[in-house]
Tab-separated table of C-alpha atoms and ligand atoms in Angstrom:
chain	number	residue	atom	x	y	z
A	586	MET	CA	0.405	18.237	-21.014
A	587	ASP	CA	-0.322	20.977	-18.499
A	588	THR	CA	1.024	19.713	-15.213
A	589	SER	CA	0.814	23.025	-13.439
A	590	ALA	CA	-1.201	21.513	-10.607
A	591	ASP	CA	1.346	18.778	-10.038
A	592	SER	CA	2.913	18.553	-6.660
A	593	ALA	CA	4.449	21.534	-4.985
A	594	ASP	CA	8.072	21.228	-4.070
A	595	ARG	CA	7.733	19.754	-0.599
A	596	ALA	CA	10.417	17.389	0.674
A	597	GLY	CA	12.659	18.595	-2.121
A	598	ARG	CA	10.718	17.015	-4.943
A	599	ALA	CA	9.996	18.392	-8.399
A	600	ALA	CA	6.809	18.143	-10.420
A	601	GLY	CA	5.516	14.650	-9.759
A	602	PHE	CA	2.013	13.735	-8.631
A	603	PHE	CA	1.575	11.731	-5.446
A	604	LEU	CA	-1.750	9.964	-5.072
A	605	VAL	CA	-2.580	7.762	-2.090
A	606	PHE	CA	-5.464	5.348	-1.551
A	607	GLU	CA	-6.753	4.931	1.976
A	608	GLY	CA	-9.710	3.197	3.534
A	609	GLY	CA	-10.845	0.352	5.732
A	610	ASP	CA	-9.749	-3.170	4.947
A	611	GLY	CA	-11.934	-4.602	2.195
A	612	ALA	CA	-12.732	-1.182	0.650
A	613	GLY	CA	-11.569	-2.258	-2.819
A	614	LYS	CA	-8.317	-0.323	-3.140
A	615	SER	CA	-6.548	-3.206	-4.781
A	616	SER	CA	-8.960	-3.318	-7.730
A	617	GLN	CA	-9.004	0.464	-8.280
A	618	ILE	CA	-5.238	1.032	-8.123
A	619	PRO	CA	-4.143	-0.978	-11.188
A	620	GLU	CA	-6.959	0.526	-13.278
A	621	LEU	CA	-5.949	4.038	-12.325
A	622	ALA	CA	-2.268	3.303	-12.931
A	623	ALA	CA	-3.056	1.939	-16.413
A	624	TRP	CA	-4.995	5.103	-17.154
A	625	PHE	CA	-2.104	7.345	-16.100
A	626	THR	CA	0.199	5.283	-18.313
A	627	ALA	CA	-2.195	5.687	-21.253
A	628	LEU	CA	-1.991	9.442	-20.666
A	629	GLY	CA	1.771	9.215	-21.079
A	630	ARG	CA	2.734	9.485	-17.413
A	631	ASP	CA	5.473	7.408	-15.822
A	632	VAL	CA	3.678	5.605	-12.973
A	633	LEU	CA	5.026	3.873	-9.890
A	634	THR	CA	2.422	1.699	-8.170
A	635	THR	CA	3.400	0.738	-4.672
A	636	ARG	CA	2.079	-0.137	-1.221
A	637	GLU	CA	2.635	0.219	2.493
A	638	PRO	CA	3.900	-1.403	4.513
A	639	GLY	CA	6.294	-2.446	1.760
A	640	GLY	CA	7.560	-1.066	-1.511
A	641	THR	CA	11.239	-1.645	-0.692
A	642	GLN	CA	13.207	-4.708	0.301
A	643	ILE	CA	13.426	-3.612	3.922
A	644	GLY	CA	9.755	-2.578	3.937
A	645	GLU	CA	8.629	-5.919	2.518
A	646	ASN	CA	10.727	-7.603	5.227
A	647	ILE	CA	9.101	-5.472	7.935
A	648	ARG	CA	5.598	-6.218	6.586
A	649	PRO	CA	5.254	-9.773	7.976
A	650	LEU	CA	6.661	-8.666	11.334
A	651	ILE	CA	3.696	-6.333	11.804
A	652	LEU	CA	0.982	-8.163	9.910
A	653	GLU	CA	1.466	-11.865	10.449
A	654	HIS	CA	0.228	-13.637	13.518
A	655	GLY	CA	2.823	-15.473	15.620
A	656	GLN	CA	5.448	-12.679	15.964
A	657	GLY	CA	4.983	-12.496	19.725
A	658	GLU	CA	3.605	-9.357	21.338
A	659	VAL	CA	3.699	-6.290	19.104
A	660	ASP	CA	2.806	-3.415	21.426
A	661	PRO	CA	1.313	-0.225	19.907
A	662	ARG	CA	4.522	1.872	20.012
A	663	THR	CA	6.550	-0.883	18.393
A	664	GLU	CA	3.840	-1.297	15.762
A	665	ALA	CA	3.791	2.453	15.002
A	666	LEU	CA	7.579	2.573	14.715
A	667	LEU	CA	7.742	-0.450	12.424
A	668	TYR	CA	5.196	1.120	10.055
A	669	ALA	CA	7.141	4.379	10.207
A	670	ALA	CA	10.468	2.629	9.561
A	671	ALA	CA	9.057	0.887	6.499
A	672	ARG	CA	7.654	4.250	5.364
A	673	ALA	CA	10.978	6.074	5.805
A	674	ALA	CA	12.695	3.605	3.478
A	675	HIS	CA	9.805	3.803	1.029
A	676	VAL	CA	9.855	7.605	0.828
A	677	GLU	CA	13.634	7.860	0.566
A	678	GLN	CA	14.289	4.941	-1.787
A	679	ARG	CA	11.227	4.830	-4.046
A	680	ILE	CA	8.689	7.629	-3.719
A	681	LEU	CA	10.836	10.766	-3.686
A	682	PRO	CA	13.167	9.606	-6.482
A	683	HIS	CA	10.142	8.907	-8.692
A	684	LEU	CA	8.450	12.231	-7.903
A	685	ARG	CA	11.688	14.064	-8.592
A	686	THR	CA	11.699	12.742	-12.144
A	687	GLY	CA	8.170	14.117	-12.616
A	688	GLY	CA	6.507	10.700	-12.279
A	689	VAL	CA	3.159	9.734	-10.789
A	690	VAL	CA	3.189	7.653	-7.601
A	691	VAL	CA	0.043	5.690	-6.753
A	692	CYS	CA	0.431	4.301	-3.268
A	693	ASP	CA	-1.760	1.878	-1.336
A	694	ARG	CA	-1.847	3.523	2.159
A	695	PHE	CA	0.452	6.152	3.687
A	696	VAL	CA	0.647	8.249	6.898
A	697	ASP	CA	-3.139	8.498	7.314
A	698	SER	CA	-3.247	4.731	7.901
A	699	SER	CA	-0.937	5.210	10.882
A	700	VAL	CA	-3.102	8.033	12.215
A	701	ALA	CA	-6.196	5.878	11.710
A	702	TYR	CA	-4.916	2.513	12.972
A	703	GLN	CA	-2.063	3.270	15.377
A	704	SER	CA	-3.532	6.454	16.857
A	705	ALA	CA	-7.316	6.077	16.635
A	706	GLY	CA	-7.214	2.266	16.608
A	707	ARG	CA	-4.445	1.499	19.106
A	708	GLU	CA	-5.059	4.738	21.004
A	709	LEU	CA	-1.559	6.231	20.774
A	710	SER	CA	-1.582	10.031	20.806
A	711	ALA	CA	-2.078	11.579	17.373
A	712	GLU	CA	0.729	14.005	18.158
A	713	ASP	CA	3.219	11.161	18.713
A	714	VAL	CA	2.166	9.293	15.585
A	715	LEU	CA	2.346	12.459	13.487
A	716	SER	CA	5.765	13.458	14.775
A	717	VAL	CA	7.288	10.030	14.156
A	718	ASN	CA	5.802	10.119	10.668
A	719	ALA	CA	6.954	13.648	9.904
A	720	PHE	CA	10.472	12.367	10.543
A	721	ALA	CA	9.893	9.229	8.466
A	722	THR	CA	8.425	11.042	5.458
A	723	GLN	CA	10.677	14.104	5.446
A	724	GLY	CA	7.432	16.084	5.413
A	725	LEU	CA	6.093	14.553	2.207
A	726	VAL	CA	2.313	15.013	1.863
A	727	PRO	CA	0.168	13.402	-0.873
A	728	ASP	CA	-1.276	15.697	-3.547
A	729	LEU	CA	-4.499	13.699	-3.426
A	730	THR	CA	-5.766	11.028	-1.067
A	731	VAL	CA	-8.659	8.901	-2.274
A	732	LEU	CA	-10.546	7.636	0.745
A	733	LEU	CA	-12.691	4.621	-0.052
A	734	ASP	CA	-15.120	4.741	2.829
A	735	ILE	CA	-16.574	1.475	4.048
A	736	SER	CA	-18.324	0.355	7.220
A	737	PRO	CA	-16.458	-2.188	9.383
A	738	GLU	CA	-19.257	-4.736	8.863
A	739	GLU	CA	-19.243	-4.412	5.068
A	740	GLY	CA	-15.429	-4.489	5.007
A	741	ARG	CA	-15.335	-7.686	7.018
A	742	ALA	CA	-18.024	-9.312	4.872
A	743	ARG	CA	-16.041	-8.514	1.705
A	744	ARG	CA	-12.751	-9.758	3.133
A	745	THR	CA	-14.301	-13.022	4.254
A	746	ALA	CA	-15.963	-13.525	0.881
A	747	SER	CA	-12.785	-12.806	-1.070
A	748	ARG	CA	-10.099	-14.742	0.746
A	749	GLY	CA	-10.961	-15.965	4.232
A	750	GLY	CA	-7.791	-15.380	6.301
A	751	GLU	CA	-7.317	-12.104	8.167
A	752	ASP	CA	-4.036	-10.457	9.200
A	753	ARG	CA	-3.288	-9.091	12.702
A	754	ILE	CA	-5.033	-5.775	12.087
A	755	GLU	CA	-7.923	-7.166	10.055
A	756	SER	CA	-8.769	-9.675	12.759
A	757	GLU	CA	-9.454	-6.872	15.262
A	758	SER	CA	-13.124	-6.370	16.228
A	759	ASP	CA	-15.640	-4.244	14.321
A	760	ASP	CA	-15.466	-1.816	17.262
A	761	PHE	CA	-11.723	-1.425	16.635
A	762	HIS	CA	-12.284	-0.883	12.896
A	763	ALA	CA	-14.935	1.774	13.554
A	764	ARG	CA	-12.253	4.057	15.041
A	765	PRO	CA	-9.952	4.181	11.979
A	766	ARG	CA	-12.997	4.852	9.823
A	767	THR	CA	-13.956	7.891	11.894
A	768	ALA	CA	-10.335	9.073	11.883
A	769	PHE	CA	-10.026	8.788	8.082
A	770	LEU	CA	-13.214	10.801	7.616
A	771	ALA	CA	-12.018	13.483	10.045
A	772	LEU	CA	-8.699	13.813	8.191
A	773	ALA	CA	-10.575	14.244	4.908
A	774	GLU	CA	-12.953	16.771	6.376
A	775	ALA	CA	-10.069	18.866	7.686
A	776	ALA	CA	-8.415	19.265	4.247
A	777	PRO	CA	-11.052	18.725	1.520
A	778	GLU	CA	-8.743	20.105	-1.196
A	779	ARG	CA	-6.403	17.160	-0.673
A	780	TYR	CA	-9.037	14.404	-0.310
A	781	LEU	CA	-11.667	12.664	-2.354
A	782	VAL	CA	-14.052	10.638	-0.215
A	783	ILE	CA	-15.945	7.940	-2.092
A	784	ASP	CA	-18.577	5.521	-0.843
A	785	ALA	CA	-16.857	2.167	-1.405
A	786	THR	CA	-20.195	0.455	-2.048
A	787	LEU	CA	-20.572	2.341	-5.357
A	788	SER	CA	-19.868	0.275	-8.472
A	789	ARG	CA	-16.264	-0.303	-9.468
A	790	PRO	CA	-16.533	1.735	-12.721
A	791	GLU	CA	-18.308	4.586	-10.940
A	792	ILE	CA	-15.544	4.785	-8.325
A	793	GLN	CA	-12.906	4.831	-11.069
A	794	ARG	CA	-14.819	7.549	-12.928
A	795	LEU	CA	-15.004	9.771	-9.832
A	796	ILE	CA	-11.272	9.419	-9.181
A	797	ARG	CA	-10.332	10.256	-12.783
A	798	GLU	CA	-12.688	13.232	-12.782
A	799	ARG	CA	-10.911	14.681	-9.742
A	800	VAL	CA	-7.435	13.968	-11.131
A	801	CYS	CA	-8.366	15.644	-14.426
A	802	SER	CA	-9.492	18.748	-12.611
A	803	MET	CA	-6.329	18.827	-10.463
A	804	LEU	CA	-3.972	18.307	-13.410
A	805	GLY	CA	-5.782	20.667	-15.744
A	806	LEU	CA	-6.747	17.836	-18.113
A	807	PRO	CA	-9.927	18.041	-20.202
A	808	PRO	CA	-12.781	15.982	-18.676
A	809	GLU	CA	-12.756	13.744	-21.827
A	810	ALA	CA	-9.350	12.457	-20.716
A	811	GLY	CA	-11.169	10.704	-17.876
A	812	VAL	CA	-12.888	8.264	-20.213
A	813	GLN	CA	-9.748	7.332	-22.134
A	814	LEU	CA	-8.728	3.609	-22.042
B	1418	LIG	P1	-3.184	-3.480	3.314
B	1418	LIG	O1	-1.957	-3.938	2.608
B	1418	LIG	O2	-3.944	-2.353	2.725
B	1418	LIG	O3	-4.119	-4.697	3.590
B	1418	LIG	P2	-4.517	-5.808	2.578
B	1418	LIG	O4	-3.249	-6.338	1.959
B	1418	LIG	O5	-5.174	-6.782	3.490
B	1418	LIG	O6	-5.431	-5.135	1.620
B	1418	LIG	O7	-2.773	-3.034	4.779
B	1418	LIG	C1	-2.318	-3.947	5.679
B	1418	LIG	C2	-2.803	-3.619	7.061
B	1418	LIG	O8	-1.887	-2.733	7.701
B	1418	LIG	C3	-4.156	-2.970	7.127
B	1418	LIG	O9	-4.945	-3.721	8.056
B	1418	LIG	C4	-3.901	-1.604	7.702
B	1418	LIG	C5	-2.598	-1.758	8.403
B	1418	LIG	N1	-1.778	-0.527	8.465
B	1418	LIG	C6	-1.626	0.141	9.673
B	1418	LIG	O10	-2.181	-0.267	10.701
B	1418	LIG	N2	-0.832	1.255	9.709
B	1418	LIG	C7	-0.184	1.726	8.618
B	1418	LIG	O11	0.538	2.761	8.699
B	1418	LIG	C8	-0.353	1.015	7.366
B	1418	LIG	C9	0.343	1.481	6.133
B	1418	LIG	C10	-1.157	-0.102	7.338
């Protein structure tokens, strides 16, 4: 397989492919990710599917501290640092080792979520959030970020319909959630070669088709590969 478009050697990694899903809560990432991972596997790629905050033992232990209610006050700086700490472990222990073996990493959220929620949402400076995250990630940047764009109202309606309870971030107001949405779109607009923005209200198969189409073009795969599986 021609993997010439696989990741450049940033953060000391070899030819893996690092794909991140971002988007508002309720955008449908969790149904798209396993389908895409299964497709990569069918193409013969070694796939690591993972999520943030989490993906390592320490990250999964940090997750409830930031997301569950009842942890006492979690001020914005503390919140940003906890996400970044979980991310540092994730990059060092799971993501980079997998990329270095030439594998594909499909990750549910990464640095852009911190820019969107901790900077735009909690109103920390983008500069601070980016510098903490540059340290945490060792400069690792996704090859492709799929942004599933959803309005705060639609996201909330979907979350309520699917499972009821909302975590600390989800239970913020629609006004709060409008800010991360704008921030995600601005990030995508600033680097279109590294983003694919998809309207999350499109059908599930159509979203999957659009993602595969883009991956095929980035990895030099024939378009027919996109319909495999
Ligand atoms: P996620 O696991 O995608 O939510 P869910 O399990 O409900 O689909 O993300 C958990 C929440 O954490 C989500 O509301 C966004 C938030 N978050 C941040 O605020 N900053 C971050 O850096 C990350 C990774 C997530």
